[in-house]
Amino acid sequence: MHILIVNDDGILAKGIQELARELSKDHNVTVIAPDEQQSAKSHAITIFKPLVVKSFDMKDINGRAFSVSGTPADCVRAGIEGIIKEEEIDIVVSGINYGVNLGMDVLYSGTVSAAIEASLYNLPSIAISAEIDKYGNGRFDLGATYVRGLIRDKFDKIKDFGKVININIPKLPDGEIKGVMPCRIGQVIYDYYTDDVDEEGQRIVQPVSRKNPEEMIKDTDRYYIKKGYITVTPLQYDFTCFEGLEDIRGWI
């Protein structure tokens, strides 16, 4: 099987390198990743300048690696339309992201958007992210082995599923992982402050941290990852609200 691996943290990120090493134990992999940090670039693509592609020496993988001077979605497009256009791709895996992609994170995430971009080409795709602590440590090892097993055991289901599979891995020892929980996305709000001035005397608005709702909504990805589960959520690019569509037809 040929797997295209992408991310948004860049070609040097620990998550993508661990994922590539693990998946290449069973498959031929091609890694195509941004040449620098591209987190929170969502589904942006580069249209006003060419993308620079460079070969990258990624140790201990069965395959090739390339860096691209663009966004995560660019990496998918550059791979499919250019770098490996003559080769069949069986599945695209995006990650392992440095930090979870829960709730509304999926709207901003370059990791998730890269997987969605792959789905636009009718390719099965997985986005995987790992919870990290304040020191930047996460279960990238567990994420890599989980995806390897999922592809090995369930590819016949994944290839015809038609949705992006968004996976989040809690930062817990194996013995404290309670299981795998399919669930919907929850709510995460970003908090900002505006009362700061930079060194040049300019007023700045700076993102600070997540501001979570006081009450966690049950049956959501955020709820279950806090309970110790690996969360799995199907996503799709079609944002159409079909209930609203029927309503608006009655009065527009």
Coordinates of C-alpha atoms in Angstrom, one line a residue:
M1 CA 0.0 0.0 0.0
H2 CA 1.2 3.5 -0.7
I3 CA 0.5 6.1 2.0
L4 CA 0.9 9.9 1.6
I5 CA 1.8 11.5 4.9
V6 CA 1.4 15.2 5.5
N7 CA 1.2 17.6 8.5
D8 CA 1.0 21.2 9.5
D9 CA 3.9 21.3 12.1
G10 CA 6.5 21.0 9.4
I11 CA 8.9 18.4 8.0
L12 CA 11.1 18.4 11.1
A13 CA 8.3 17.7 13.6
K14 CA 8.5 14.7 15.8
G15 CA 4.9 13.6 15.2
I16 CA 5.2 13.2 11.4
Q17 CA 8.6 11.5 11.7
E18 CA 7.3 9.0 14.2
L19 CA 4.2 8.3 12.1
A20 CA 6.3 7.8 9.0
R21 CA 8.6 5.4 10.6
E22 CA 5.7 3.3 12.0
L23 CA 3.6 3.2 8.9
S24 CA 6.6 2.4 6.7
K25 CA 7.0 -0.9 8.6
D26 CA 4.1 -2.2 6.6
H27 CA 3.8 0.2 3.6
N28 CA 5.6 2.4 1.2
V29 CA 5.2 6.0 2.4
T30 CA 5.7 9.4 0.8
V31 CA 6.1 12.2 3.2
I32 CA 5.2 15.7 1.9
A33 CA 5.3 18.4 4.6
P34 CA 5.7 22.1 5.0
D35 CA 9.2 23.4 5.2
E36 CA 8.2 25.4 8.3
Q37 CA 5.5 25.6 11.0
Q38 CA 2.0 26.0 9.4
S39 CA -0.3 25.4 12.3
A40 CA -3.8 27.0 12.2
K41 CA -3.5 27.7 8.5
S42 CA -6.8 26.0 8.0
H43 CA -7.5 25.2 4.3
A44 CA -5.4 28.0 2.9
I45 CA -3.6 27.4 -0.4
T46 CA -0.9 29.3 -2.2
I47 CA -2.0 30.9 -5.5
F48 CA 0.3 33.9 -6.2
K49 CA 3.7 32.2 -6.2
P50 CA 5.3 28.8 -7.0
L51 CA 5.9 26.3 -4.3
V52 CA 9.5 25.2 -3.8
V53 CA 9.9 21.4 -3.3
K54 CA 13.1 19.9 -1.8
S55 CA 14.0 16.3 -1.1
F56 CA 14.4 15.6 2.6
D57 CA 16.5 12.8 4.2
M58 CA 14.1 11.3 6.7
K59 CA 15.8 8.5 8.6
D60 CA 14.5 4.9 8.9
I61 CA 11.5 5.1 6.6
N62 CA 10.6 2.9 3.6
G63 CA 9.9 5.7 1.2
R64 CA 10.7 9.3 0.3
A65 CA 10.3 12.7 1.9
F66 CA 9.9 16.2 0.5
S67 CA 9.5 19.6 2.0
V68 CA 7.2 22.2 0.4
S69 CA 7.2 26.0 0.8
G70 CA 3.5 26.1 1.4
T71 CA 0.5 25.1 3.6
P72 CA -0.7 21.7 4.6
A73 CA -3.4 21.8 1.9
D74 CA -0.7 22.8 -0.6
C75 CA 1.3 19.7 0.4
V76 CA -1.6 17.4 -0.5
R77 CA -2.3 19.2 -3.8
A78 CA 1.4 19.3 -4.7
G79 CA 1.8 15.6 -4.1
I80 CA -1.3 14.5 -6.0
E81 CA -1.0 17.0 -8.8
G82 CA 2.8 17.1 -9.1
I83 CA 5.4 15.3 -7.0
I84 CA 3.8 11.8 -7.2
K85 CA 1.1 12.4 -9.8
E86 CA 2.1 9.2 -11.7
E87 CA 1.7 7.0 -8.6
E88 CA -1.4 5.6 -7.0
I89 CA -2.1 6.8 -3.5
D90 CA -4.2 4.4 -1.3
I91 CA -4.7 6.7 1.7
V92 CA -3.6 10.0 3.1
V93 CA -2.7 10.4 6.8
S94 CA -2.2 13.9 8.3
G95 CA -0.3 14.3 11.5
I96 CA 0.6 13.5 14.2
N97 CA -0.3 17.0 15.2
Y98 CA 1.4 18.7 18.1
G99 CA -1.7 19.2 20.3
V100 CA -5.3 18.0 20.0
N101 CA -7.8 19.1 17.4
L102 CA -11.1 19.1 19.2
G103 CA -14.3 20.9 18.7
M104 CA -14.0 24.1 16.7
D105 CA -10.2 23.5 16.4
V106 CA -11.1 21.5 13.2
L107 CA -12.1 24.8 11.5
Y108 CA -8.6 26.3 12.0
S109 CA -6.5 23.1 11.9
G110 CA -4.0 22.7 9.1
T111 CA -3.8 19.0 10.0
V112 CA -7.5 18.4 9.6
S113 CA -7.7 20.6 6.5
A114 CA -5.0 18.6 4.8
A115 CA -7.1 15.4 5.4
I116 CA -10.2 17.2 4.1
E117 CA -8.2 18.3 1.0
A118 CA -7.4 14.6 0.3
S119 CA -11.1 13.8 0.5
L120 CA -11.8 16.3 -2.3
Y121 CA -9.7 13.9 -4.5
N122 CA -11.9 11.0 -3.3
L123 CA -9.0 9.6 -1.3
P124 CA -9.6 8.0 2.1
S125 CA -7.9 10.2 4.8
I126 CA -7.1 10.3 8.5
A127 CA -6.2 13.3 10.6
I128 CA -4.5 12.4 13.9
S129 CA -3.5 14.7 16.8
A130 CA -1.9 14.1 20.2
E131 CA -2.6 15.9 23.5
I132 CA 0.6 17.4 24.9
D133 CA 1.7 18.6 28.3
K134 CA 3.3 22.0 29.2
Y135 CA 6.7 20.5 28.3
G136 CA 5.5 19.5 24.8
N137 CA 5.4 15.8 25.5
G138 CA 2.6 13.7 23.9
R139 CA 1.8 10.1 23.0
F140 CA 3.1 10.2 19.5
D141 CA 4.1 6.6 19.8
L142 CA 0.6 5.5 20.7
G143 CA -0.9 7.6 17.9
A144 CA 1.5 6.1 15.3
T145 CA 0.8 2.5 16.4
Y146 CA -3.0 3.1 16.6
V147 CA -3.1 4.4 13.0
R148 CA -0.9 1.6 11.8
G149 CA -3.3 -1.0 13.4
L150 CA -6.4 0.9 12.1
I151 CA -5.1 0.8 8.5
R152 CA -4.0 -2.8 8.8
D153 CA -7.3 -4.1 10.3
K154 CA -10.0 -1.7 8.9
F155 CA -8.7 -0.4 5.6
D156 CA -11.5 -2.2 3.7
K157 CA -14.0 -0.1 5.7
I158 CA -12.0 3.1 5.6
K159 CA -11.5 3.1 1.8
D160 CA -15.3 3.2 1.2
F161 CA -16.2 5.3 4.2
G162 CA -16.2 8.6 2.3
K163 CA -15.5 10.8 5.4
V164 CA -12.4 12.1 7.0
I165 CA -11.6 10.3 10.3
N166 CA -10.4 12.7 12.9
I167 CA -8.5 11.1 15.8
N168 CA -7.2 12.6 19.0
I169 CA -4.9 10.7 21.4
P170 CA -4.9 11.6 25.2
K171 CA -1.6 12.0 27.0
L172 CA -1.9 9.0 29.3
P173 CA 0.0 5.8 30.0
D174 CA -1.3 2.7 28.1
G175 CA -2.9 1.4 31.3
E176 CA -5.0 4.5 31.8
I177 CA -6.4 4.6 28.2
K178 CA -10.1 3.6 28.6
G179 CA -10.7 2.7 25.0
V180 CA -11.7 4.3 21.7
M181 CA -14.8 6.5 21.5
P182 CA -16.6 7.6 18.3
C183 CA -18.2 10.9 19.1
R184 CA -19.1 14.3 17.8
I185 CA -17.1 17.5 18.0
G186 CA -17.5 19.7 21.0
Q187 CA -17.0 23.4 21.8
V188 CA -13.8 25.3 22.2
I189 CA -13.6 29.1 22.3
Y190 CA -10.4 31.1 22.0
D191 CA -9.7 33.9 24.4
Y192 CA -8.0 37.1 23.3
Y193 CA -6.8 40.2 25.0
T194 CA -6.3 43.7 23.4
D195 CA -4.7 45.8 26.1
D196 CA -1.1 45.3 25.2
V197 CA 1.5 47.4 23.4
D198 CA 4.6 46.0 21.6
E199 CA 8.1 47.4 21.6
E200 CA 7.3 49.8 18.9
G201 CA 4.4 51.3 20.8
Q202 CA 1.7 49.6 18.6
R203 CA -1.4 48.3 20.2
I204 CA -1.7 44.5 19.5
V205 CA -4.3 41.8 19.7
Q206 CA -2.8 38.5 20.7
P207 CA -4.3 35.0 21.1
V208 CA -3.6 33.8 24.6
S209 CA -5.3 30.4 25.3
R210 CA -8.3 28.3 24.9
K211 CA -11.4 29.5 26.9
N212 CA -13.4 26.3 27.5
P213 CA -17.1 26.4 28.4
E214 CA -17.7 26.0 32.1
E215 CA -19.8 22.9 31.5
M216 CA -18.4 20.2 29.2
I217 CA -21.0 18.9 26.9
K218 CA -21.3 15.2 27.2
D219 CA -20.8 12.8 24.2
T220 CA -18.3 15.2 22.5
D221 CA -14.6 14.7 21.6
R222 CA -13.5 17.2 24.3
Y223 CA -15.6 15.4 27.0
Y224 CA -14.3 11.9 26.2
I225 CA -10.6 12.8 25.8
K226 CA -10.8 14.3 29.3
K227 CA -12.2 11.0 30.4
G228 CA -9.2 9.1 29.0
Y229 CA -10.5 7.9 25.6
I230 CA -9.0 8.0 22.2
T231 CA -11.6 10.0 20.3
V232 CA -12.7 9.3 16.7
T233 CA -15.0 11.7 14.8
P234 CA -16.1 11.5 11.1
L235 CA -15.8 14.9 9.3
Q236 CA -16.8 16.1 5.9
Y237 CA -16.2 19.3 3.8
D238 CA -19.9 19.8 3.0
F239 CA -21.0 22.5 5.5
T240 CA -24.6 22.5 4.2
C241 CA -27.2 22.6 7.0
F242 CA -29.9 20.5 5.4
E243 CA -32.5 21.4 8.1
G244 CA -31.8 25.1 7.5
L245 CA -32.0 24.5 3.7
E246 CA -35.6 23.2 4.0
D247 CA -36.5 26.1 6.3
I248 CA -35.0 28.8 4.0
R249 CA -36.8 27.4 1.0
G250 CA -40.0 28.4 2.7
W251 CA -39.3 32.1 3.0
I252 CA -36.4 33.2 0.8

